[in-house]
XYZ file of C-alpha atoms in Angstrom:
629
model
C -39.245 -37.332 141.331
C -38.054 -40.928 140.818
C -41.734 -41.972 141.537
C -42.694 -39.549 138.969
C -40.422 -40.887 136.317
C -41.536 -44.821 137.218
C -45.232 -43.760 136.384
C -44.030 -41.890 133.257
C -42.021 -45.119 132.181
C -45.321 -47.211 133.115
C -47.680 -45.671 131.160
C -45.580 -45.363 128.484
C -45.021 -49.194 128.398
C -49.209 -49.288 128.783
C -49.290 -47.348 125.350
C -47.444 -49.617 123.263
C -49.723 -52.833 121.894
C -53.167 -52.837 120.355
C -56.758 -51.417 121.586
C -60.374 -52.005 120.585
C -62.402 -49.041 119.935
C -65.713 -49.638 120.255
C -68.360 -47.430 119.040
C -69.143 -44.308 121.005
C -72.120 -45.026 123.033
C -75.082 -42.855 122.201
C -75.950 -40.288 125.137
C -78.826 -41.834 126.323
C -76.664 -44.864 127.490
C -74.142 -42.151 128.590
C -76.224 -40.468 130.755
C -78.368 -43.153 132.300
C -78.656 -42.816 136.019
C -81.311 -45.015 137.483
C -79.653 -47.643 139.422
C -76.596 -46.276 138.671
C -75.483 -48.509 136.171
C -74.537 -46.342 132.843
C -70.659 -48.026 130.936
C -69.224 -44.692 132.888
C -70.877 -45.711 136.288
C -68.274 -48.218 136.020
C -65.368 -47.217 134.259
C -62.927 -47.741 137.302
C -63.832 -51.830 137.362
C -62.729 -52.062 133.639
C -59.679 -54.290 132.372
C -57.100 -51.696 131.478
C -56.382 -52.332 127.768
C -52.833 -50.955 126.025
C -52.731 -48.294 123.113
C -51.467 -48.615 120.369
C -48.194 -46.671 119.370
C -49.921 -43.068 120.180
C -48.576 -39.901 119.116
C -45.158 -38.148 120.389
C -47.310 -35.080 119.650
C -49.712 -35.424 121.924
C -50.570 -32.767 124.598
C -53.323 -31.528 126.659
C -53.622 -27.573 127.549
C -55.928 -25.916 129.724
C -56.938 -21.946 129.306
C -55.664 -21.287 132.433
C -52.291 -21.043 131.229
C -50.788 -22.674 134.162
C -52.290 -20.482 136.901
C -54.332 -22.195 139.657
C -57.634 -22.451 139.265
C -60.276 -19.885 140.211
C -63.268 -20.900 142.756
C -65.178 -21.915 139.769
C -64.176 -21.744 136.050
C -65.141 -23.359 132.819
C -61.796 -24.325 131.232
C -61.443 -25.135 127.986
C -58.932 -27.732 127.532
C -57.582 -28.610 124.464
C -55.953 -32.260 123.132
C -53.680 -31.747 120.884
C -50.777 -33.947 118.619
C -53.801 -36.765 118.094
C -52.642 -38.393 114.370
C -55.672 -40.655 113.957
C -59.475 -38.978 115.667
C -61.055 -41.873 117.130
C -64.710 -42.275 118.408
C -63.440 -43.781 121.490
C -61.141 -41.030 122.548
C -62.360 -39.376 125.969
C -60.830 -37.250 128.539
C -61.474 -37.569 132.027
C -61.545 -35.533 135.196
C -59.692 -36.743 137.593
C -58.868 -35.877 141.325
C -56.696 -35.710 143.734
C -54.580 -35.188 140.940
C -52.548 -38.393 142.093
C -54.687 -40.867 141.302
C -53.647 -44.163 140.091
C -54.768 -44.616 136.622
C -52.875 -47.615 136.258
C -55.700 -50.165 138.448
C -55.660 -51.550 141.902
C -54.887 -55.102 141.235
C -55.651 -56.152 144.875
C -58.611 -54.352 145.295
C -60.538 -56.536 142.625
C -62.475 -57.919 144.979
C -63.663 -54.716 146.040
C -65.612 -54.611 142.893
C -67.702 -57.826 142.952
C -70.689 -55.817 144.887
C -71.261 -54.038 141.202
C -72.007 -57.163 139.219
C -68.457 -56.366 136.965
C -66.225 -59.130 137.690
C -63.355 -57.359 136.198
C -60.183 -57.956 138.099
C -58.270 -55.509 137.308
C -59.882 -52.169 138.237
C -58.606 -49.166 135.707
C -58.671 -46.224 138.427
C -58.307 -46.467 142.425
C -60.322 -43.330 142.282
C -63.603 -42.452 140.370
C -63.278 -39.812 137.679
C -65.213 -36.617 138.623
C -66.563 -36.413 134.958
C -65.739 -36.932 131.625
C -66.516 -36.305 127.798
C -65.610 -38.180 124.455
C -63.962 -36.049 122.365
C -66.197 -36.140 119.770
C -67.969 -33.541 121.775
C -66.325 -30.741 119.791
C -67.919 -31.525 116.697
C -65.122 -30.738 114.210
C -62.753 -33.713 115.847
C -63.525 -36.520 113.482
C -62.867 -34.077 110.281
C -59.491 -32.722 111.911
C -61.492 -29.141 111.698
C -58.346 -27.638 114.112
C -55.186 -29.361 112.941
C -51.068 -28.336 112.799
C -48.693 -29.608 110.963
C -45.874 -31.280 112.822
C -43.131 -32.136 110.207
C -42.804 -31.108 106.765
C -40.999 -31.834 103.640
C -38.034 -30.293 102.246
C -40.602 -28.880 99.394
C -42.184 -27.335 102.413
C -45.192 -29.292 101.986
C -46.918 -31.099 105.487
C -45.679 -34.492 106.127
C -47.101 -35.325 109.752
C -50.700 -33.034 110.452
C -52.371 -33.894 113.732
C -55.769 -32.948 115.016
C -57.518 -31.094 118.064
C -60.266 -31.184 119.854
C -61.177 -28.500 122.962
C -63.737 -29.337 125.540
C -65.578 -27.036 128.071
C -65.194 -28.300 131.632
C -67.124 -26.892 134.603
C -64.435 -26.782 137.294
C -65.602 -25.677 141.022
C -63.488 -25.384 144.291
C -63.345 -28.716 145.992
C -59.641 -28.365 146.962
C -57.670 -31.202 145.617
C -55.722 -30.498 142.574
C -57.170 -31.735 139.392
C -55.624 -33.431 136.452
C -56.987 -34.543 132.854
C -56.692 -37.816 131.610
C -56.667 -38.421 127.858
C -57.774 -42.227 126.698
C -58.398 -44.473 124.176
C -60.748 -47.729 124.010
C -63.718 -45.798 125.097
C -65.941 -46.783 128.287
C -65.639 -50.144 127.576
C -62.066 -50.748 126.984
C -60.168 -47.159 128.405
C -56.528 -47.322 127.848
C -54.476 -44.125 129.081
C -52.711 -41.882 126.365
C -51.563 -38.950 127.875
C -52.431 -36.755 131.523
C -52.078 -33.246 131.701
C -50.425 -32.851 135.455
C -51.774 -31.515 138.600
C -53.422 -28.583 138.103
C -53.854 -26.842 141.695
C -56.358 -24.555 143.070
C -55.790 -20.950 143.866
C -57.234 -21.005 147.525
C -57.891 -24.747 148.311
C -59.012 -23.335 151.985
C -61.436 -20.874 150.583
C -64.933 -20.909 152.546
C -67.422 -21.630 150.227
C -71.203 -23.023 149.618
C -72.613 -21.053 153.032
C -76.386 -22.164 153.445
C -78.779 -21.586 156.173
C -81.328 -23.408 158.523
C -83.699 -22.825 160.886
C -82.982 -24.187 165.047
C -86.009 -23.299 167.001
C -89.409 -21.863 166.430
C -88.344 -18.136 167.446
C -87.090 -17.388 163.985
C -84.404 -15.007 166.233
C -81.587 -17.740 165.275
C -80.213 -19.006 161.960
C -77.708 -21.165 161.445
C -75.147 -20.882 158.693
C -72.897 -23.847 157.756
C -69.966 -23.880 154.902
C -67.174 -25.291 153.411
C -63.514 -24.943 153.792
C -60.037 -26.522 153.335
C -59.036 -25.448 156.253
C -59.735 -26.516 159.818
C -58.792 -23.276 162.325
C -62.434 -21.778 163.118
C -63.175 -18.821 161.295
C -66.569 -16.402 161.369
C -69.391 -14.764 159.910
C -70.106 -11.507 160.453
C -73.647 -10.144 160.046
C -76.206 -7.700 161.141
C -74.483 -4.442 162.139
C -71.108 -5.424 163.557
C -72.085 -8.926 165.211
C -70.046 -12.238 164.879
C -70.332 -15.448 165.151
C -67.565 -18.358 165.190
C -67.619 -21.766 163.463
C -66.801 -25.131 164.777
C -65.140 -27.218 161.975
C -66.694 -30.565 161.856
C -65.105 -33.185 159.584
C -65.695 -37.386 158.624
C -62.708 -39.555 157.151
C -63.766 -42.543 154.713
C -63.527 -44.737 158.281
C -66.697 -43.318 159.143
C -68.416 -44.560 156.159
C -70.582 -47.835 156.466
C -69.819 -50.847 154.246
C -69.688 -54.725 154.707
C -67.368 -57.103 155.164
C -65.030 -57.316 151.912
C -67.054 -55.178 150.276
C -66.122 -52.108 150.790
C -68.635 -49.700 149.362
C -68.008 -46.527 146.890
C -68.074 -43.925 149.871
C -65.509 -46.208 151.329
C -63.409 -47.035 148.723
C -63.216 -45.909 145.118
C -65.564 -43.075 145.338
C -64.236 -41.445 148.282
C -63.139 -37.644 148.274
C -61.889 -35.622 151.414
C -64.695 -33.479 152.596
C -62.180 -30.407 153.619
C -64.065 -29.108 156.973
C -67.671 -28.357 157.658
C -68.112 -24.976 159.668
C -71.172 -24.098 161.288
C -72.095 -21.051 163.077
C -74.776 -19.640 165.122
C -76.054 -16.155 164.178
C -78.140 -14.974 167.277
C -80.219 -12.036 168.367
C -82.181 -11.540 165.039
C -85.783 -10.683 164.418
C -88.680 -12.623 162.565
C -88.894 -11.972 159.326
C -86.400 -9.416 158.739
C -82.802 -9.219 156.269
C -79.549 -9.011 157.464
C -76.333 -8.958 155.351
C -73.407 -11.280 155.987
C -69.993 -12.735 155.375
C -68.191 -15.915 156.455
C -64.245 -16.363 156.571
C -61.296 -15.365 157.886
C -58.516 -13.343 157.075
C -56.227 -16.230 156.677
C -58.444 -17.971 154.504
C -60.462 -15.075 152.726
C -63.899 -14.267 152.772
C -67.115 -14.857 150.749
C -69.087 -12.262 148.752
C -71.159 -10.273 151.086
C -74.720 -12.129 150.919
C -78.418 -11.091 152.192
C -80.728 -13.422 154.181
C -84.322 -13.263 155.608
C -85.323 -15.154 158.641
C -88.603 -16.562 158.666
C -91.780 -15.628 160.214
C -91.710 -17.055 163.930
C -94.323 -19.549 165.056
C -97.752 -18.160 165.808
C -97.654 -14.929 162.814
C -100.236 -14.616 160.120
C -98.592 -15.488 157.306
C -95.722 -18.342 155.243
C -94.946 -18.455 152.372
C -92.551 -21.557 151.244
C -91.080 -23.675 148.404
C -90.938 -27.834 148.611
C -89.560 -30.290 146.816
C -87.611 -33.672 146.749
C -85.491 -35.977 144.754
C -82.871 -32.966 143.393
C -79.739 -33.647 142.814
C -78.030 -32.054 140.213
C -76.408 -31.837 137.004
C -73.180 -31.131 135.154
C -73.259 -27.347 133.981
C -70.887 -28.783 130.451
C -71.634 -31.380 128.505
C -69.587 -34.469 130.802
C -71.433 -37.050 131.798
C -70.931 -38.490 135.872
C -72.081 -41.284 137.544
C -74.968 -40.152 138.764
C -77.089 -37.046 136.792
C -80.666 -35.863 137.894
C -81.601 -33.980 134.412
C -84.161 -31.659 135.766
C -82.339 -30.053 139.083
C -81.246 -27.164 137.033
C -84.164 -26.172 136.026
C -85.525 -26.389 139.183
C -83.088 -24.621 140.966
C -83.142 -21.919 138.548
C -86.986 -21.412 139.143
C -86.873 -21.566 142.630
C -84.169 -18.563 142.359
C -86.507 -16.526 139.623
C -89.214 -17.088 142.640
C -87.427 -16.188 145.479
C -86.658 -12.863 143.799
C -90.186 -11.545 144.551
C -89.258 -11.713 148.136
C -92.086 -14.280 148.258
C -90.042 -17.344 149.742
C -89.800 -17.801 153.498
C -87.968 -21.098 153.321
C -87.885 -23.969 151.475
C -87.863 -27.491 152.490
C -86.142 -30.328 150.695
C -87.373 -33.554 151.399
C -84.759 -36.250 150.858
C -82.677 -37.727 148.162
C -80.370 -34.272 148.538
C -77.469 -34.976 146.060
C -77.439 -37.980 145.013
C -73.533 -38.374 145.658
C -74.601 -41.872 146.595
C -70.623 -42.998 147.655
C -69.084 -40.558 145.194
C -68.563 -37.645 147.758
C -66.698 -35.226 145.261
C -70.639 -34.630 144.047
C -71.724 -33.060 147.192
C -69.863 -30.096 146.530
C -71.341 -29.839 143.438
C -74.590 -30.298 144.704
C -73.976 -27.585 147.254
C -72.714 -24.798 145.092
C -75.899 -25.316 143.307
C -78.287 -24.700 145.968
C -75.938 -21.899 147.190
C -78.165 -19.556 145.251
C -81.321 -20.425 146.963
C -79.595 -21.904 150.529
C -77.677 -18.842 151.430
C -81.059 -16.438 150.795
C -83.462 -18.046 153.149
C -83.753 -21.275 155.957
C -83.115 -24.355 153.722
C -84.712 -27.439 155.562
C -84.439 -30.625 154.579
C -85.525 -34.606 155.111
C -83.107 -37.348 154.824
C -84.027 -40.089 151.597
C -82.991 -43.277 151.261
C -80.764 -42.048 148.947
C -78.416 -40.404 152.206
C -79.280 -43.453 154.554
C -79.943 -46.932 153.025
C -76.823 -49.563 152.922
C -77.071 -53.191 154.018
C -76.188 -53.649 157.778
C -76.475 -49.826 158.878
C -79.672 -50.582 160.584
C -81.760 -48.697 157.843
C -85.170 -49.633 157.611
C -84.439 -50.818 153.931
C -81.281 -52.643 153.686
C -80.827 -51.371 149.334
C -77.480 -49.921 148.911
C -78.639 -46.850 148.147
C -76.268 -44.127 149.831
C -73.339 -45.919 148.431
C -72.048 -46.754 151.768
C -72.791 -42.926 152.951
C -75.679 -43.765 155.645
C -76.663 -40.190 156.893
C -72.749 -39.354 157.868
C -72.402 -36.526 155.529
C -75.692 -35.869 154.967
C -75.869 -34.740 158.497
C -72.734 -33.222 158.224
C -73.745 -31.025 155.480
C -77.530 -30.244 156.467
C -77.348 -29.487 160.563
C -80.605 -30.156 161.408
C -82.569 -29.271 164.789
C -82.648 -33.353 165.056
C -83.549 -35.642 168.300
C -79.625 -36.720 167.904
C -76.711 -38.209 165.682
C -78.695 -40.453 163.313
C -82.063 -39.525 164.541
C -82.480 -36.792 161.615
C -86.252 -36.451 162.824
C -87.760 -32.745 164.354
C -90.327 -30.229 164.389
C -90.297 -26.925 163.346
C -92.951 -23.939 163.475
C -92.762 -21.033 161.039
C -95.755 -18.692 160.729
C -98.869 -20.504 160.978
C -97.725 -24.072 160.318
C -96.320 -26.381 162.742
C -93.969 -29.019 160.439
C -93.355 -32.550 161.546
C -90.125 -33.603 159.658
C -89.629 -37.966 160.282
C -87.320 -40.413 158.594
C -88.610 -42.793 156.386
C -85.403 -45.304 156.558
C -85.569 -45.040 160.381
C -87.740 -47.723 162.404
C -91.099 -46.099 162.070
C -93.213 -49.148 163.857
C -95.019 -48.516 167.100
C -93.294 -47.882 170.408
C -89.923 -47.171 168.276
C -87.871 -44.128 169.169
C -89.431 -42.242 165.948
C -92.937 -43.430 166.538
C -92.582 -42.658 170.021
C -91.322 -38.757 169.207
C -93.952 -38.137 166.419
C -96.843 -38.852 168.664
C -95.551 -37.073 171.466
C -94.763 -33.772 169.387
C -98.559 -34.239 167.489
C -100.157 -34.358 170.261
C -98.318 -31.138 171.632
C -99.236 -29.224 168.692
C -100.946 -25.531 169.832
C -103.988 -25.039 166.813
C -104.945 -21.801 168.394
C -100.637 -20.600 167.654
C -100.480 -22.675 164.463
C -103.391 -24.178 163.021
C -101.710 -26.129 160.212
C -100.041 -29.339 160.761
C -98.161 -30.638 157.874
C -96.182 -34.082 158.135
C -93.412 -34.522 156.207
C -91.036 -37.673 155.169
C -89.341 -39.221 152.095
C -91.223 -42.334 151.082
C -94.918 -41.817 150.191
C -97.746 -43.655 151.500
C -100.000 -43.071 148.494
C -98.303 -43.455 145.181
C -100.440 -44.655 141.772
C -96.629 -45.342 139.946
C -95.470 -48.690 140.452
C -91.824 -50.083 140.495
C -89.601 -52.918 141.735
C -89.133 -52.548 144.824
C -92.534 -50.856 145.388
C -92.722 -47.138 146.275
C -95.230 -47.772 148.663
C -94.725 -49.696 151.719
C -97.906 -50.974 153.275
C -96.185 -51.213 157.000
C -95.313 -48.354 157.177
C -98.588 -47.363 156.155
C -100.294 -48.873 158.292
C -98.063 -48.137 161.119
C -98.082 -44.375 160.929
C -101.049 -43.488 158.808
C -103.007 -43.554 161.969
C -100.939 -41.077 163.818
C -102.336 -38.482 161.012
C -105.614 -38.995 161.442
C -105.757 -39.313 165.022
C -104.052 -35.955 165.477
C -105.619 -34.129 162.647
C -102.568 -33.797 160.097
C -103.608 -31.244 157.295
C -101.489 -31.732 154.581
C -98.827 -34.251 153.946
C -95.448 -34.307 151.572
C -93.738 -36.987 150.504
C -91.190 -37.292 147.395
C -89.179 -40.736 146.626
C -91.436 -40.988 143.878
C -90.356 -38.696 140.913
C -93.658 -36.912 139.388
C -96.435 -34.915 140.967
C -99.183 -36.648 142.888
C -102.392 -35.572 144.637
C -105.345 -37.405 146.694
C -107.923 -36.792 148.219
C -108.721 -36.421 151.912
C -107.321 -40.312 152.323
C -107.388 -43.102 155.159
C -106.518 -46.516 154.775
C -107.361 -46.079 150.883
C -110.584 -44.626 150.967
C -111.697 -40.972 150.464
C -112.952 -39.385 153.340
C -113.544 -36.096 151.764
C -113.746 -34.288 148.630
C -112.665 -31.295 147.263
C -115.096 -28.537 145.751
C -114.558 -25.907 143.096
C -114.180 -22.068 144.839
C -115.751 -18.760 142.775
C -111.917 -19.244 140.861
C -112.319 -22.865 140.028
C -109.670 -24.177 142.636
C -110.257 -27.101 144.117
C -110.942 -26.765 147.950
C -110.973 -29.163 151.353
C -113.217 -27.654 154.055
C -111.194 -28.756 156.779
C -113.701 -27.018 159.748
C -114.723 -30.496 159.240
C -111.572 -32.347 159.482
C -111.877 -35.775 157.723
C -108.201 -37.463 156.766
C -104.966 -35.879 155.424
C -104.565 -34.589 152.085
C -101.631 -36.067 150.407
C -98.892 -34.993 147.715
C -96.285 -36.463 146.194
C -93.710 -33.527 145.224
C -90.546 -35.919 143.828
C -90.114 -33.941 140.603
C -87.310 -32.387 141.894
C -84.901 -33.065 139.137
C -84.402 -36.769 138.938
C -85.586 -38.404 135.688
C -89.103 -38.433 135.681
C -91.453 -41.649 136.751
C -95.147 -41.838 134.631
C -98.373 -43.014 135.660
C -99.971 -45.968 134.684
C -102.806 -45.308 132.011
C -105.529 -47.831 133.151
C -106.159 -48.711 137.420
C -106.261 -45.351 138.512
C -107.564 -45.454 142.071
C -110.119 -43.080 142.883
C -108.218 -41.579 145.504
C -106.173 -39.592 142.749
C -106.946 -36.714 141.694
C -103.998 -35.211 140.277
C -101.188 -36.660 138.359
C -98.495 -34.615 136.445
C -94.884 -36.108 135.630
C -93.353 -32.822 134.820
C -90.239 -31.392 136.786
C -91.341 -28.819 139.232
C -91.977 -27.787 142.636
C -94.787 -27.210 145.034
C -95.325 -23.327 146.888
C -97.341 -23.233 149.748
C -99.077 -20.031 151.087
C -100.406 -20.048 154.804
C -102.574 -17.689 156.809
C -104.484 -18.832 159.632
C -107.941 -19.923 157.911
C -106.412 -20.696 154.535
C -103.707 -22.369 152.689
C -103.271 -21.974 149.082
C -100.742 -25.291 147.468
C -99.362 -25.013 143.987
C -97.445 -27.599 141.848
C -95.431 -25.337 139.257
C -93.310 -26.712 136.282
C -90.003 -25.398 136.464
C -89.094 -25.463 132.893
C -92.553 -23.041 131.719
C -93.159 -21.553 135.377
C -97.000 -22.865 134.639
C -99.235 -23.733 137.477
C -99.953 -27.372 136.586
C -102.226 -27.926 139.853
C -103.180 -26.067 142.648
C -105.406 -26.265 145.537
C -106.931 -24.740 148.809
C -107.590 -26.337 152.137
C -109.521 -23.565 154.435
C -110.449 -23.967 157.853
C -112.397 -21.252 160.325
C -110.210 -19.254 162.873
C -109.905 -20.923 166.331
């Protein structure tokens, strides 16, 4: 309590001289993502400025009236008491609800890695979002007001205004608490904080998706979320169970340099709860089964239905892929980090897995974009949960999940925010070689997948190189005549950028692994638009498509010439173009729309589709056929 009433007295002393307020940034500067770098990317480095004589009326309400929070809730909460609307008003969410807001004056240094030089940070943790309150448009003209204090005629002396925000709250198990200020972005200054606001069930299980382990498709695993660490269950099939082992990683576990610490490390760090992961056994190919995962302690989830996939060697696959996701907020905040188009995508990929038409779906790197801000992985997963709890969810790791200087990434960027792969492969239990070697193979139906790392060491006789040509040249064409290679960075690319997308070593290092061992088709994202070649080696077409009776371009691949490459990074991130003179002739297929590929495979024919997510149009497509051997 008496640490209670020292903050009270502190911030009250904080809110007693002057404040700038700037002009509200428009929401293009809001919202900017690439490189991270937007006034709200860095709102925790600021000087903290001082407001102002603010209002003894002042008060912040939430529609939950004071109960805890449900697993996921839009709240509308309400400033009150405000006697003068200002542009540079904003409220922020903030957890754990304990969070200094009054700066970490030793941990300046901490900040230099950003380029702010501030040395007094505002926050020692990183807001979860946050919205000016000029996003309820009647704040500025005092639309909602209340009189405070009125005359003896009766008349209103003191009126103050309101403004009432929608928040998208979800279950990540630390209480929450909003955080009125003043100064904007630029110059934040705190007026008032609501107080914790707890959750119901911070130990509820929550976010269960699925993955493939072997070949068989008579295994699945299912991995979740949870506050609480005791192993609990899922229950599936007709009366079988299976129990979890609670994994769990601590901000010592992140990577970082020396008095540096990185976001994951430092400011942007948010206790994980516990991973669970469970093995559901003795299931068939290519049938449902209903399930559950919980415990009685902790509760259960809503009763969910999965398929597995078609095991290696049967006729037919049907799958989804895509990479660069993310996600977005679901209100109108803006975060550190916002990839505009994942909800669209996601939503399509749901509207197309409800024909029963999606086997699996593969996600090839740059997952959530948390980047060192780890409260965003839980919203990240709750927005695959839709799609990841249905069917196997595979994915690649980016650079995005692995890159930080001195982690031994291939590209020393600092790019995962200090995460490098820890909860990446936390989250998305893989059928890997080992910790930090996130590359494998997988069969399903007809196609044998080769899954590799991009920011591992790729170059001949290294571990990676070393797997990849021992599992291509184990491949069995007569069980699965498709080979398609799979990785993060793409080797053909026609967008340019600093650094480049393309890296000619590892071009030229693995490039002839695909040829020599016949690769069909290859994926690739890291690039954000829709890209597709022709039958390519070392820059050159080896092969061209020709028009079928429908019009769709298709690669005879009886006689196999080079790989077929496409660039599927239109995931959700904003959107890269393509230049408008240079094309190289290789290219045959550019679209910067958001969208996904769909891939249909039968043993003599495979049928690839690029569809925008936002129209559900068929922007390119194209066959690859091959006789039955």
């Amino acid at each position: 309590m008496a640490r209670l009433l020292l903050l009270l007295v502190l911030i009250g002393g904080i809110c007693a001289a002057a404040a700038s307020s700037p002009l509200l940034p428009a929401a293009e500067t809001m919202r900017v993502s690439f490189a991270g770098k937007s006034e709200f990317r860095t709102v925790n480095r600021k000087p903290l400025g001082t407001c102002l004589d603010p209002s003894p009326y002042l008060a912040i309400s939430v529609s939950t009236g004071g109960a805890p929070l449900p697993d996921e809730a839009f709240l509308n909460v309400t400033v009150s008491g405000v006697l003068r609307p200002d542009r540079s008003h904003w409220l922020a969410m903030i957890t754990p609800s304990n969070s200094s807001v009054l700066g970490c004056p030793l941990n300046g240094v901490n900040y230099i890695e950003t380029g702010d030089l501030a040395s007094l940070p505002l926050l020692c943790h990183y807001p979860v979002k946050a919205q000016y309150l000029t996003s309820d448009p009647g704040y500025l003209g005092c639309k909602a007001s209340a009189c405070q204090k009125r005359r003896a005629s009766g008349t209103c002396k003191v009126r103050t205004c309101a403004a009432t925000l929608a928040f998208h709250v979800i279950n990540f198990r630390t209480d929450v608490e909003f955080v009125l200020f003043s100064g904007g972005f630029a110059t934040p200054c705190v007026l008032k904080r609501s107080g914790a606001l707890p959750f119901a069930n911070p130990a509820k299980p929550l976010h269960g998706h699925l993955s493939s382990v072997d070949s068989k498709a008579t295994s699945m695993r299912l991995t979740w979320v949870s506050g609480d660490a005791r192993p609990q269950q899922v229950q599936y099939g007709t009366g079988k169970t299976a129990t979890s082992v609670a994994t769990t990683f601590t901000h010592k576990d992140m990577c970082s340099i020396a008095v540096l610490p990185s976001p994951a490390k430092d400011f942007g760090w948010h206790d994980p709860g516990y991973i669970h992961s469970a093995l559901m056994t003795g299931l068939q190919p290519s049938q449902s089964y209903k399930y559950r995962y919980g415990s009685d302690s902790v509760g259960w989830s809503n009763t969910t239905e999965f398929r597995t996939p078609p095991a290696a060697g049967s006729g037919e696959l049907s799958f989804v892929i895509f990479g660069d996701m993310g996600k977005a907020p679901l209100d109108p905040s803006v975060e550190h980090y916002i990839q505009p188009g994942s909800t669209s995508v996601a939503k399509a990929v749901a509207a197309e897995m409800q024909t029963g038409k999606v086997d699996s779906i593969f996600h090839i790197g740059d997952i959530s974009y948390a980047t060192g801000f780890l409260v965003e992985w839980d919203f990240f997963l709750h927005l695959i949960t839709p799609l990841a709890s249905q069917v196997s969810y595979m994915t690649a790791i980016g650079n995005h999940e692995r890159d930080y200087a001195g982690s031994g990434s291939v590209y020393p960027t600092p790019d995962s925010g200090g995460e490098c792969g820890v909860p990446y492969e936390s989250y998305f239990p893989m059928p890997a070689s080992g910790r930090d070697k996130p590359w494998y193979s997988i069969e399903q139906g007809s196609v044998h997948f080769v899954v590799m790392s991009t920011e591992h060491e790729w170059s001949e006789k290294s571990d990676q190189y070393n797997w990849m040509e021992m599992d291509l040249s184990s491949v069995d064409r007569s069980r699965t005549p498709w080979v398609i290679f799979i990785g993060h960075r793409p080797m053909y690319s026609s967008s340019s950028g600093i650094p480049p997308s393309v890296d000619p070593n590892f071009v030229s290092s693995v490039e002839p692994l695909l040829l020599n061992h016949k690769v069909d088709l290859v994926f690739f994202g890291h690039v954000h638009n829709y890209e597709r070649t022709c039958a390519v080696y070392q820059g050159k077409c080896k092969g061209m498509p020709k028009k079928d009776a429908k019009g769709v371009d298709t690669y005879d691949n009886s006689n196999y010439a080079a790989p077929v490459h496409a660039v599927v990074g239109a995931g959700g991130f904003s959107l890269d173009g393509f230049p408008k003179i240079g094309l190289r002739s290789w290219s045959l297929s550019r679209i910067s729309e958001f969208g996904y590929a769909r891939v249909h495979a039968t043993k003599t024919d495979m049928l690839v589709q690029f569809v925008n997510s936002n129209t559900s149009a068929v922007r390119d497509q194209f066959r690859i056929v091959k006789g039955a051997r």
